[in-house]
Structures are given as structure tokens and as C-alpha cells.
Amino acid sequence: MRAGVNALTATFAVGVLAGLVLTPDGRAWLRHPTIMLGDRAAASAPPAPVAPVVPVAAPVLPTVTPLDARLARGPLRIGVFGDSMADGLYAGLYRDLQHTPDVTVSKFSQVSTGLSRYDYVDIQAKTRGQLDAQPVDVAIMLFGTNDAQGIEMDGQIHPFGSDGWKAAYAKRVDDLVGLLRSRDVAVYWVGLPRMKRASFDARMTLINGVVEARMRALGVPYIETTALTSNDEGGYEAYLPADSGRRVLMRANDGIHMSMAGYSRLSAPVTARLKHDAGLDRPAAPLAAPAA
């Protein structure tokens, strides 16, 4: 028995060490808040095709109140959940919606977190506590930059990218969406952007593939951002054309995170979708003429 436990411990340690190399938010639990890949990152080519996602049966989730109906009965409370990438998305959404009447945007994201390492931060439990303390109507989700690590589930370590890993990650995504939907929270999941280093970009593409498949199965809106953050050839580029046509710096030096202009680029389609679903993009009804 002791030999089996030792082997499992050694396997997990190797998986953790390998994952740390791939984790941009770093190891807060080792007092290193951020690992910056920076100049060591090589420009990425378009990612290679990713292995198919293992099919997982979708749980039956409760329906939620439409956004326009929520807004009709009171303020629309939007929460942004995720890792350091979600911190920036929150900043973009806050800028987009700060002057919209009866809409609030709050930050629930935390750096160095994700869905792979529940031994470090259990996102399911953390989210439950956050909702208990501050209920929301809408949850904007953006996880993944720290998740290219093995997952331990039911006493077994699943290496990143394996069929077991995909199934375990899919379950954690499903459980998180299920928790939110059980609180009548509308969920929108935002995909990860293009990454600079080719090997890291391929891992994030795999995560996007799992998440997108789960959102499709669960009937949850998935907002793709890879094309938004790629050049015309589909690869990484730090400077991209803005709406004005002028090229603007969209990325941070690590080749992972975004500049403020980049986060505004990520938030734009999310804002547009929220406004559409809440009826905020419709012309205001004309005022009734006063009675004679």
C-alpha cells in the first residue's frame, strides 16, 4: 500500500512540476505571483489540429431567467469569474458598461487559479462562497491560462491532454456551470486568445476545444476570441489593426496577457452579446403623446 501511495505522490509531483512550466499566473503558493515568459517566447505559427474531445454526456441544467426579463425587474448584476486574464476582461467590461443605467459589473476573478488544481484553490467551493456573499444575475467566465496541468480526480492523475484529462476537465466545467445555473445565473464563457509561444498556444487551443464543446452541449453561449487576437494569417502578432485601421499594441510582453487595448478587444463581443440579450441594443420605445 505504501509503495502505491508513494508512486501516486511521485506521479503527481512530476505532473505539478511540468504544469508549472506552462502556468503563466505562476505559483502564489510558492510566493511567485507571476511567471512571465516574455522574451523567451517564440512567435507562434497557427496551432496544429487538436485531438477530438472525448464526448461527455451533458447534465440536465435548470433554465434561467432571460436577461431582458431580469433588467425589467431591477438592476442587472454582472460578475466576471476566472484567472488573471479575466481580471483584464473585467476592466474592459467595466469600461464598456459603466455608463449603462441599471447595469453593474463586479470582479470575482483571482490570479493563479484555474480548474486543474483544486488542491490549491477549489474553484467550485470558492464560487459557491462568492455567490452566497454577493449574488449575481450574469456570470462571465474566462479560465484556462493556468490549466495545462494534470488533474487529480478520484485518486488518479490524468496527464494534461489525455482522454482522462479531457473528461475530468469537462466535468469541472459542467459542475461550475451547473452551480451557477442552479442559482438562476446566466452563464457566458469566453474563450482564450491566441498565444505567442507555439507550444503554449497549442495547449490553450486544446482547452478551448474542450470548453467550446461543453458549452455547446450545455446550451451556454461561448464567445470565441482566437480570431479576434490573430493576424491575417491566423498567427500571433502583438500589434493588430484597431477599428481606425491604425495598428495598436494589443499584447503584454509575456505573449499571453493583453494590453488594455487588447482587453477592450476581448470585451467588445461580450458587451455586444450582453446588450443584445438584455434588450439594450434596441431602439427606445417612443413616448406616448400626452392626452388632449
PDB file of C-alpha atoms in Angstrom:
ATOM      1  CA  MET A   1       0.000   0.000   0.000  1.00  0.00           C
ATOM      2  CA  ARG A   2       2.805   2.432   0.965  1.00  0.00           C
ATOM      3  CA  ALA A   3       4.554   1.790  -2.355  1.00  0.00           C
ATOM      4  CA  GLY A   4       1.347   2.566  -4.233  1.00  0.00           C
ATOM      5  CA  VAL A   5       0.856   5.816  -2.296  1.00  0.00           C
ATOM      6  CA  ASN A   6       4.461   6.827  -2.898  1.00  0.00           C
ATOM      7  CA  ALA A   7       4.119   6.129  -6.625  1.00  0.00           C
ATOM      8  CA  LEU A   8       0.940   8.214  -6.797  1.00  0.00           C
ATOM      9  CA  THR A   9       2.644  11.058  -4.905  1.00  0.00           C
ATOM     10  CA  ALA A  10       5.657  10.944  -7.211  1.00  0.00           C
ATOM     11  CA  THR A  11       3.433  10.972 -10.299  1.00  0.00           C
ATOM     12  CA  PHE A  12       1.509  13.950  -9.001  1.00  0.00           C
ATOM     13  CA  ALA A  13       4.719  15.839  -8.170  1.00  0.00           C
ATOM     14  CA  VAL A  14       6.056  15.296 -11.683  1.00  0.00           C
ATOM     15  CA  GLY A  15       2.740  16.485 -13.128  1.00  0.00           C
ATOM     16  CA  VAL A  16       2.797  19.603 -10.968  1.00  0.00           C
ATOM     17  CA  LEU A  17       6.385  20.472 -11.911  1.00  0.00           C
ATOM     18  CA  ALA A  18       5.605  20.029 -15.586  1.00  0.00           C
ATOM     19  CA  GLY A  19       2.499  22.155 -15.218  1.00  0.00           C
ATOM     20  CA  LEU A  20       4.399  24.985 -13.547  1.00  0.00           C
ATOM     21  CA  VAL A  21       6.477  25.434 -16.680  1.00  0.00           C
ATOM     22  CA  LEU A  22       3.228  26.049 -18.545  1.00  0.00           C
ATOM     23  CA  THR A  23       1.493  28.229 -15.973  1.00  0.00           C
ATOM     24  CA  PRO A  24       1.612  31.977 -16.676  1.00  0.00           C
ATOM     25  CA  ASP A  25      -0.017  33.107 -13.438  1.00  0.00           C
ATOM     26  CA  GLY A  26       2.749  31.334 -11.571  1.00  0.00           C
ATOM     27  CA  ARG A  27       2.794  29.840  -8.111  1.00  0.00           C
ATOM     28  CA  ALA A  28       1.332  32.063  -5.438  1.00  0.00           C
ATOM     29  CA  TRP A  29       1.634  29.056  -3.157  1.00  0.00           C
ATOM     30  CA  LEU A  30       5.428  29.240  -3.655  1.00  0.00           C
ATOM     31  CA  ARG A  31       5.441  33.049  -3.297  1.00  0.00           C
ATOM     32  CA  HIS A  32       5.923  33.690  -7.030  1.00  0.00           C
ATOM     33  CA  PRO A  33       2.838  35.610  -8.193  1.00  0.00           C
ATOM     34  CA  THR A  34       3.633  35.543 -11.909  1.00  0.00           C
ATOM     35  CA  ILE A  35       5.759  33.583 -14.355  1.00  0.00           C
ATOM     36  CA  MET A  36       6.488  35.832 -17.305  1.00  0.00           C
ATOM     37  CA  LEU A  37       7.531  34.022 -20.467  1.00  0.00           C
ATOM     38  CA  GLY A  38       8.467  37.331 -22.091  1.00  0.00           C
ATOM     39  CA  ASP A  39      11.467  37.269 -24.402  1.00  0.00           C
ATOM     40  CA  ARG A  40      11.816  33.503 -24.129  1.00  0.00           C
ATOM     41  CA  ALA A  41       8.623  33.065 -26.124  1.00  0.00           C
ATOM     42  CA  ALA A  42       8.944  32.406 -29.820  1.00  0.00           C
ATOM     43  CA  ALA A  43       6.437  33.674 -32.356  1.00  0.00           C
ATOM     44  CA  SER A  44       3.721  31.104 -32.892  1.00  0.00           C
ATOM     45  CA  ALA A  45       2.511  29.586 -36.093  1.00  0.00           C
ATOM     46  CA  PRO A  46      -1.156  28.615 -36.393  1.00  0.00           C
ATOM     47  CA  PRO A  47      -1.709  25.679 -34.000  1.00  0.00           C
ATOM     48  CA  ALA A  48      -1.683  22.088 -35.163  1.00  0.00           C
ATOM     49  CA  PRO A  49      -5.038  20.281 -35.172  1.00  0.00           C
ATOM     50  CA  VAL A  50      -6.101  19.166 -31.707  1.00  0.00           C
ATOM     51  CA  ALA A  51      -7.204  15.622 -30.916  1.00  0.00           C
ATOM     52  CA  PRO A  52     -11.001  15.256 -30.727  1.00  0.00           C
ATOM     53  CA  VAL A  53     -12.613  15.983 -27.393  1.00  0.00           C
ATOM     54  CA  VAL A  54     -13.866  12.925 -25.571  1.00  0.00           C
ATOM     55  CA  PRO A  55     -17.691  13.008 -25.678  1.00  0.00           C
ATOM     56  CA  VAL A  56     -19.260  13.533 -22.250  1.00  0.00           C
ATOM     57  CA  ALA A  57     -22.987  13.321 -21.644  1.00  0.00           C
ATOM     58  CA  ALA A  58     -24.411  16.747 -20.802  1.00  0.00           C
ATOM     59  CA  PRO A  59     -26.196  17.079 -17.457  1.00  0.00           C
ATOM     60  CA  VAL A  60     -29.706  18.476 -17.439  1.00  0.00           C
ATOM     61  CA  LEU A  61     -29.418  22.027 -16.124  1.00  0.00           C
ATOM     62  CA  PRO A  62     -32.210  24.328 -14.934  1.00  0.00           C
ATOM     63  CA  THR A  63     -33.305  27.083 -17.275  1.00  0.00           C
ATOM     64  CA  VAL A  64     -32.539  30.643 -16.235  1.00  0.00           C
ATOM     65  CA  THR A  65     -34.413  33.932 -16.419  1.00  0.00           C
ATOM     66  CA  PRO A  66     -33.678  35.813 -19.682  1.00  0.00           C
ATOM     67  CA  LEU A  67     -31.570  38.937 -19.311  1.00  0.00           C
ATOM     68  CA  ASP A  68     -34.220  41.304 -20.631  1.00  0.00           C
ATOM     69  CA  ALA A  69     -36.707  39.987 -18.054  1.00  0.00           C
ATOM     70  CA  ARG A  70     -34.127  40.439 -15.283  1.00  0.00           C
ATOM     71  CA  LEU A  71     -33.415  44.007 -16.331  1.00  0.00           C
ATOM     72  CA  ALA A  72     -37.133  44.788 -16.451  1.00  0.00           C
ATOM     73  CA  ARG A  73     -37.482  43.954 -12.758  1.00  0.00           C
ATOM     74  CA  GLY A  74     -34.308  45.574 -11.430  1.00  0.00           C
ATOM     75  CA  PRO A  75     -30.581  46.204 -11.909  1.00  0.00           C
ATOM     76  CA  LEU A  76     -28.616  43.632 -13.917  1.00  0.00           C
ATOM     77  CA  ARG A  77     -25.684  42.395 -11.818  1.00  0.00           C
ATOM     78  CA  ILE A  78     -22.789  41.045 -13.889  1.00  0.00           C
ATOM     79  CA  GLY A  79     -19.881  39.143 -12.319  1.00  0.00           C
ATOM     80  CA  VAL A  80     -16.591  38.254 -14.022  1.00  0.00           C
ATOM     81  CA  PHE A  81     -15.016  34.963 -12.868  1.00  0.00           C
ATOM     82  CA  GLY A  82     -11.669  33.472 -13.826  1.00  0.00           C
ATOM     83  CA  ASP A  83      -7.919  33.976 -13.564  1.00  0.00           C
ATOM     84  CA  SER A  84      -5.609  36.905 -14.379  1.00  0.00           C
ATOM     85  CA  MET A  85      -6.898  37.009 -17.958  1.00  0.00           C
ATOM     86  CA  ALA A  86     -10.381  37.530 -16.532  1.00  0.00           C
ATOM     87  CA  ASP A  87      -9.043  40.424 -14.431  1.00  0.00           C
ATOM     88  CA  GLY A  88      -8.321  42.264 -17.673  1.00  0.00           C
ATOM     89  CA  LEU A  89     -11.633  41.235 -19.207  1.00  0.00           C
ATOM     90  CA  TYR A  90     -13.368  42.711 -16.157  1.00  0.00           C
ATOM     91  CA  ALA A  91     -11.567  46.024 -16.743  1.00  0.00           C
ATOM     92  CA  GLY A  92     -12.755  46.061 -20.361  1.00  0.00           C
ATOM     93  CA  LEU A  93     -16.351  45.202 -19.467  1.00  0.00           C
ATOM     94  CA  TYR A  94     -16.412  47.779 -16.697  1.00  0.00           C
ATOM     95  CA  ARG A  95     -15.309  50.469 -19.160  1.00  0.00           C
ATOM     96  CA  ASP A  96     -17.866  49.317 -21.710  1.00  0.00           C
ATOM     97  CA  LEU A  97     -20.821  49.260 -19.312  1.00  0.00           C
ATOM     98  CA  GLN A  98     -20.020  51.789 -16.583  1.00  0.00           C
ATOM     99  CA  HIS A  99     -22.444  54.375 -18.005  1.00  0.00           C
ATOM    100  CA  THR A 100     -25.234  51.901 -18.784  1.00  0.00           C
ATOM    101  CA  PRO A 101     -28.189  52.519 -16.452  1.00  0.00           C
ATOM    102  CA  ASP A 102     -29.153  49.680 -14.095  1.00  0.00           C
ATOM    103  CA  VAL A 103     -26.117  47.535 -15.010  1.00  0.00           C
ATOM    104  CA  THR A 104     -23.248  46.767 -12.625  1.00  0.00           C
ATOM    105  CA  VAL A 105     -20.035  44.827 -13.267  1.00  0.00           C
ATOM    106  CA  SER A 106     -18.125  43.204 -10.369  1.00  0.00           C
ATOM    107  CA  LYS A 107     -14.832  41.309 -10.275  1.00  0.00           C
ATOM    108  CA  PHE A 108     -14.741  37.806  -8.808  1.00  0.00           C
ATOM    109  CA  SER A 109     -11.626  36.611 -10.645  1.00  0.00           C
ATOM    110  CA  GLN A 110      -8.344  35.734  -8.921  1.00  0.00           C
ATOM    111  CA  VAL A 111      -4.837  35.314 -10.312  1.00  0.00           C
ATOM    112  CA  SER A 112      -3.111  31.926 -10.155  1.00  0.00           C
ATOM    113  CA  THR A 113      -6.370  29.977 -10.176  1.00  0.00           C
ATOM    114  CA  GLY A 114      -7.958  27.565 -12.612  1.00  0.00           C
ATOM    115  CA  LEU A 115      -9.907  24.350 -12.988  1.00  0.00           C
ATOM    116  CA  SER A 116      -6.995  21.897 -12.885  1.00  0.00           C
ATOM    117  CA  ARG A 117      -5.584  22.420  -9.378  1.00  0.00           C
ATOM    118  CA  TYR A 118      -8.429  22.149  -6.892  1.00  0.00           C
ATOM    119  CA  ASP A 119      -5.839  21.131  -4.287  1.00  0.00           C
ATOM    120  CA  TYR A 120      -4.658  24.770  -4.463  1.00  0.00           C
ATOM    121  CA  VAL A 121      -7.931  26.684  -4.946  1.00  0.00           C
ATOM    122  CA  ASP A 122     -11.188  24.741  -5.257  1.00  0.00           C
ATOM    123  CA  ILE A 123     -13.000  26.975  -7.754  1.00  0.00           C
ATOM    124  CA  GLN A 124     -16.303  25.167  -7.220  1.00  0.00           C
ATOM    125  CA  ALA A 125     -16.233  25.888  -3.477  1.00  0.00           C
ATOM    126  CA  LYS A 126     -14.835  29.387  -3.984  1.00  0.00           C
ATOM    127  CA  THR A 127     -17.571  30.304  -6.469  1.00  0.00           C
ATOM    128  CA  ARG A 128     -20.267  28.952  -4.164  1.00  0.00           C
ATOM    129  CA  GLY A 129     -18.960  31.183  -1.373  1.00  0.00           C
ATOM    130  CA  GLN A 130     -18.775  34.207  -3.668  1.00  0.00           C
ATOM    131  CA  LEU A 131     -22.386  33.739  -4.777  1.00  0.00           C
ATOM    132  CA  ASP A 132     -23.516  33.348  -1.162  1.00  0.00           C
ATOM    133  CA  ALA A 133     -21.850  36.650  -0.293  1.00  0.00           C
ATOM    134  CA  GLN A 134     -22.775  38.592  -3.432  1.00  0.00           C
ATOM    135  CA  PRO A 135     -25.445  37.186  -5.748  1.00  0.00           C
ATOM    136  CA  VAL A 136     -25.245  37.998  -9.456  1.00  0.00           C
ATOM    137  CA  ASP A 137     -27.542  37.648 -12.441  1.00  0.00           C
ATOM    138  CA  VAL A 138     -24.862  37.003 -15.072  1.00  0.00           C
ATOM    139  CA  ALA A 139     -21.517  35.194 -14.842  1.00  0.00           C
ATOM    140  CA  ILE A 140     -18.825  35.886 -17.440  1.00  0.00           C
ATOM    141  CA  MET A 141     -16.283  33.054 -17.281  1.00  0.00           C
ATOM    142  CA  LEU A 142     -12.669  33.081 -18.513  1.00  0.00           C
ATOM    143  CA  PHE A 143     -10.403  30.304 -17.216  1.00  0.00           C
ATOM    144  CA  GLY A 144      -7.599  28.291 -18.734  1.00  0.00           C
ATOM    145  CA  THR A 145      -4.232  30.055 -18.753  1.00  0.00           C
ATOM    146  CA  ASN A 146      -3.154  28.058 -15.677  1.00  0.00           C
ATOM    147  CA  ASP A 147      -4.852  24.799 -16.604  1.00  0.00           C
ATOM    148  CA  ALA A 148      -2.269  22.992 -18.755  1.00  0.00           C
ATOM    149  CA  GLN A 149      -1.500  20.709 -15.807  1.00  0.00           C
ATOM    150  CA  GLY A 150      -2.500  17.240 -14.745  1.00  0.00           C
ATOM    151  CA  ILE A 151      -5.801  16.793 -12.917  1.00  0.00           C
ATOM    152  CA  GLU A 152      -6.191  14.537  -9.903  1.00  0.00           C
ATOM    153  CA  MET A 153      -9.655  13.037  -9.677  1.00  0.00           C
ATOM    154  CA  ASP A 154     -10.841  10.051  -7.642  1.00  0.00           C
ATOM    155  CA  GLY A 155      -7.262   9.150  -6.716  1.00  0.00           C
ATOM    156  CA  GLN A 156      -6.000   9.098 -10.303  1.00  0.00           C
ATOM    157  CA  ILE A 157      -3.693  11.580 -12.008  1.00  0.00           C
ATOM    158  CA  HIS A 158      -4.751  12.437 -15.563  1.00  0.00           C
ATOM    159  CA  PRO A 159      -1.898  13.970 -17.607  1.00  0.00           C
ATOM    160  CA  PHE A 160      -2.746  17.139 -19.470  1.00  0.00           C
ATOM    161  CA  GLY A 161      -4.320  16.489 -22.871  1.00  0.00           C
ATOM    162  CA  SER A 162      -5.118  12.837 -22.239  1.00  0.00           C
ATOM    163  CA  ASP A 163      -8.626  11.476 -22.716  1.00  0.00           C
ATOM    164  CA  GLY A 164      -8.932  11.177 -18.938  1.00  0.00           C
ATOM    165  CA  TRP A 165      -7.873  14.807 -18.537  1.00  0.00           C
ATOM    166  CA  LYS A 166     -10.427  15.993 -21.084  1.00  0.00           C
ATOM    167  CA  ALA A 167     -13.196  14.087 -19.330  1.00  0.00           C
ATOM    168  CA  ALA A 168     -12.129  15.375 -15.890  1.00  0.00           C
ATOM    169  CA  TYR A 169     -11.844  18.966 -17.127  1.00  0.00           C
ATOM    170  CA  ALA A 170     -15.230  18.689 -18.853  1.00  0.00           C
ATOM    171  CA  LYS A 171     -16.778  17.528 -15.561  1.00  0.00           C
ATOM    172  CA  ARG A 172     -15.338  20.504 -13.698  1.00  0.00           C
ATOM    173  CA  VAL A 173     -16.669  22.866 -16.352  1.00  0.00           C
ATOM    174  CA  ASP A 174     -20.082  21.185 -16.209  1.00  0.00           C
ATOM    175  CA  ASP A 175     -20.146  21.296 -12.400  1.00  0.00           C
ATOM    176  CA  LEU A 176     -19.259  25.004 -12.349  1.00  0.00           C
ATOM    177  CA  VAL A 177     -21.924  25.889 -14.914  1.00  0.00           C
ATOM    178  CA  GLY A 178     -24.402  23.695 -13.038  1.00  0.00           C
ATOM    179  CA  LEU A 179     -23.704  25.561  -9.796  1.00  0.00           C
ATOM    180  CA  LEU A 180     -24.276  28.926 -11.473  1.00  0.00           C
ATOM    181  CA  ARG A 181     -27.419  27.819 -13.263  1.00  0.00           C
ATOM    182  CA  SER A 182     -28.811  26.382 -10.007  1.00  0.00           C
ATOM    183  CA  ARG A 183     -28.656  29.967  -8.646  1.00  0.00           C
ATOM    184  CA  ASP A 184     -30.531  31.303 -11.704  1.00  0.00           C
ATOM    185  CA  VAL A 185     -27.309  32.841 -13.039  1.00  0.00           C
ATOM    186  CA  ALA A 186     -26.973  33.225 -16.813  1.00  0.00           C
ATOM    187  CA  VAL A 187     -23.548  31.977 -17.934  1.00  0.00           C
ATOM    188  CA  TYR A 188     -21.380  33.239 -20.814  1.00  0.00           C
ATOM    189  CA  TRP A 189     -18.000  31.555 -21.357  1.00  0.00           C
ATOM    190  CA  VAL A 190     -15.217  33.484 -23.101  1.00  0.00           C
ATOM    191  CA  GLY A 191     -12.545  31.550 -24.993  1.00  0.00           C
ATOM    192  CA  LEU A 192      -8.806  32.068 -24.634  1.00  0.00           C
ATOM    193  CA  PRO A 193      -6.981  34.326 -27.115  1.00  0.00           C
ATOM    194  CA  ARG A 194      -4.130  33.444 -29.468  1.00  0.00           C
ATOM    195  CA  MET A 195      -0.816  32.929 -27.615  1.00  0.00           C
ATOM    196  CA  LYS A 196       2.727  33.811 -28.699  1.00  0.00           C
ATOM    197  CA  ARG A 197       4.616  30.622 -27.899  1.00  0.00           C
ATOM    198  CA  ALA A 198       3.521  27.857 -30.272  1.00  0.00           C
ATOM    199  CA  SER A 199       3.577  25.046 -27.690  1.00  0.00           C
ATOM    200  CA  PHE A 200       1.576  27.083 -25.174  1.00  0.00           C
ATOM    201  CA  ASP A 201      -0.856  28.206 -27.879  1.00  0.00           C
ATOM    202  CA  ALA A 202      -1.495  24.567 -28.779  1.00  0.00           C
ATOM    203  CA  ARG A 203      -2.334  23.793 -25.151  1.00  0.00           C
ATOM    204  CA  MET A 204      -4.715  26.724 -24.895  1.00  0.00           C
ATOM    205  CA  THR A 205      -6.317  25.644 -28.175  1.00  0.00           C
ATOM    206  CA  LEU A 206      -6.935  22.215 -26.660  1.00  0.00           C
ATOM    207  CA  ILE A 207      -8.570  23.804 -23.610  1.00  0.00           C
ATOM    208  CA  ASN A 208     -10.732  25.995 -25.866  1.00  0.00           C
ATOM    209  CA  GLY A 209     -11.822  22.868 -27.725  1.00  0.00           C
ATOM    210  CA  VAL A 210     -12.961  21.127 -24.542  1.00  0.00           C
ATOM    211  CA  VAL A 211     -14.766  24.194 -23.225  1.00  0.00           C
ATOM    212  CA  GLU A 212     -16.468  25.062 -26.502  1.00  0.00           C
ATOM    213  CA  ALA A 213     -17.767  21.501 -26.808  1.00  0.00           C
ATOM    214  CA  ARG A 214     -19.146  21.657 -23.265  1.00  0.00           C
ATOM    215  CA  MET A 215     -20.853  24.999 -23.852  1.00  0.00           C
ATOM    216  CA  ARG A 216     -22.471  23.625 -26.987  1.00  0.00           C
ATOM    217  CA  ALA A 217     -23.682  20.559 -25.070  1.00  0.00           C
ATOM    218  CA  LEU A 218     -24.967  22.666 -22.169  1.00  0.00           C
ATOM    219  CA  GLY A 219     -26.603  25.329 -24.320  1.00  0.00           C
ATOM    220  CA  VAL A 220     -24.369  28.085 -22.922  1.00  0.00           C
ATOM    221  CA  PRO A 221     -23.086  30.952 -25.114  1.00  0.00           C
ATOM    222  CA  TYR A 222     -19.393  30.556 -25.978  1.00  0.00           C
ATOM    223  CA  ILE A 223     -17.624  33.702 -27.177  1.00  0.00           C
ATOM    224  CA  GLU A 224     -14.597  32.848 -29.325  1.00  0.00           C
ATOM    225  CA  THR A 225     -11.631  35.252 -29.166  1.00  0.00           C
ATOM    226  CA  THR A 226      -8.834  33.480 -31.041  1.00  0.00           C
ATOM    227  CA  ALA A 227      -9.704  35.004 -34.408  1.00  0.00           C
ATOM    228  CA  LEU A 228     -10.009  38.443 -32.782  1.00  0.00           C
ATOM    229  CA  THR A 229      -6.459  38.187 -31.497  1.00  0.00           C
ATOM    230  CA  SER A 230      -4.783  36.693 -34.574  1.00  0.00           C
ATOM    231  CA  ASN A 231      -3.239  38.324 -37.632  1.00  0.00           C
ATOM    232  CA  ASP A 232      -4.487  37.762 -41.168  1.00  0.00           C
ATOM    233  CA  GLU A 233      -2.518  34.504 -41.379  1.00  0.00           C
ATOM    234  CA  GLY A 234      -4.067  33.179 -38.167  1.00  0.00           C
ATOM    235  CA  GLY A 235      -0.906  33.569 -36.092  1.00  0.00           C
ATOM    236  CA  TYR A 236       0.181  35.646 -33.122  1.00  0.00           C
ATOM    237  CA  GLU A 237       1.019  39.317 -33.519  1.00  0.00           C
ATOM    238  CA  ALA A 238       1.411  41.872 -30.735  1.00  0.00           C
ATOM    239  CA  TYR A 239       0.214  44.800 -32.868  1.00  0.00           C
ATOM    240  CA  LEU A 240      -3.146  44.452 -34.607  1.00  0.00           C
ATOM    241  CA  PRO A 241      -5.315  46.938 -36.504  1.00  0.00           C
ATOM    242  CA  ALA A 242      -7.839  48.827 -34.396  1.00  0.00           C
ATOM    243  CA  ASP A 243     -11.219  49.995 -35.706  1.00  0.00           C
ATOM    244  CA  SER A 244      -9.490  53.118 -37.016  1.00  0.00           C
ATOM    245  CA  GLY A 245      -7.169  50.943 -39.100  1.00  0.00           C
ATOM    246  CA  ARG A 246      -4.133  52.044 -37.094  1.00  0.00           C
ATOM    247  CA  ARG A 247      -2.037  49.228 -35.656  1.00  0.00           C
ATOM    248  CA  VAL A 248      -2.215  49.173 -31.846  1.00  0.00           C
ATOM    249  CA  LEU A 249      -0.286  47.171 -29.242  1.00  0.00           C
ATOM    250  CA  MET A 250      -2.732  44.502 -28.077  1.00  0.00           C
ATOM    251  CA  ARG A 251      -0.483  42.215 -26.007  1.00  0.00           C
ATOM    252  CA  ALA A 252       1.638  42.323 -22.872  1.00  0.00           C
ATOM    253  CA  ASN A 253       5.339  41.445 -23.033  1.00  0.00           C
ATOM    254  CA  ASP A 254       4.726  37.875 -21.844  1.00  0.00           C
ATOM    255  CA  GLY A 255       2.902  36.999 -25.070  1.00  0.00           C
ATOM    256  CA  ILE A 256      -0.029  35.705 -23.002  1.00  0.00           C
ATOM    257  CA  HIS A 257      -1.897  38.580 -21.395  1.00  0.00           C
ATOM    258  CA  MET A 258      -3.298  41.615 -23.187  1.00  0.00           C
ATOM    259  CA  SER A 259      -2.714  45.353 -23.114  1.00  0.00           C
ATOM    260  CA  MET A 260      -5.716  47.486 -22.114  1.00  0.00           C
ATOM    261  CA  ALA A 261      -6.477  47.909 -25.812  1.00  0.00           C
ATOM    262  CA  GLY A 262      -6.334  44.125 -26.116  1.00  0.00           C
ATOM    263  CA  TYR A 263      -8.698  43.574 -23.215  1.00  0.00           C
ATOM    264  CA  SER A 264     -11.106  46.072 -24.754  1.00  0.00           C
ATOM    265  CA  ARG A 265     -10.901  43.961 -27.905  1.00  0.00           C
ATOM    266  CA  LEU A 266     -11.855  40.865 -25.860  1.00  0.00           C
ATOM    267  CA  SER A 267     -14.672  42.630 -24.033  1.00  0.00           C
ATOM    268  CA  ALA A 268     -16.300  44.143 -27.135  1.00  0.00           C
ATOM    269  CA  PRO A 269     -18.106  40.981 -28.352  1.00  0.00           C
ATOM    270  CA  VAL A 270     -19.086  40.112 -24.774  1.00  0.00           C
ATOM    271  CA  THR A 271     -20.589  43.554 -24.274  1.00  0.00           C
ATOM    272  CA  ALA A 272     -22.412  43.338 -27.588  1.00  0.00           C
ATOM    273  CA  ARG A 273     -23.889  39.937 -26.682  1.00  0.00           C
ATOM    274  CA  LEU A 274     -24.975  41.096 -23.226  1.00  0.00           C
ATOM    275  CA  LYS A 275     -26.599  44.239 -24.605  1.00  0.00           C
ATOM    276  CA  HIS A 276     -28.413  42.202 -27.237  1.00  0.00           C
ATOM    277  CA  ASP A 277     -29.705  39.620 -24.754  1.00  0.00           C
ATOM    278  CA  ALA A 278     -30.754  42.319 -22.277  1.00  0.00           C
ATOM    279  CA  GLY A 279     -32.518  44.341 -24.996  1.00  0.00           C
ATOM    280  CA  LEU A 280     -30.159  47.270 -24.532  1.00  0.00           C
ATOM    281  CA  ASP A 281     -29.330  47.481 -28.223  1.00  0.00           C
ATOM    282  CA  ARG A 282     -32.954  48.018 -29.257  1.00  0.00           C
ATOM    283  CA  PRO A 283     -34.322  51.483 -30.030  1.00  0.00           C
ATOM    284  CA  ALA A 284     -36.129  53.048 -27.130  1.00  0.00           C
ATOM    285  CA  ALA A 285     -39.916  52.932 -27.423  1.00  0.00           C
ATOM    286  CA  PRO A 286     -41.381  56.323 -28.404  1.00  0.00           C
ATOM    287  CA  LEU A 287     -43.021  58.258 -25.630  1.00  0.00           C
ATOM    288  CA  ALA A 288     -46.795  58.272 -25.716  1.00  0.00           C
ATOM    289  CA  ALA A 289     -48.356  61.580 -26.738  1.00  0.00           C
ATOM    290  CA  PRO A 290     -49.994  63.424 -23.831  1.00  0.00           C
ATOM    291  CA  ALA A 291     -53.758  63.166 -23.672  1.00  0.00           C
ATOM    292  CA  ALA A 292     -55.605  66.156 -25.172  1.00  0.00           C
TER     293      ALA A 292
END
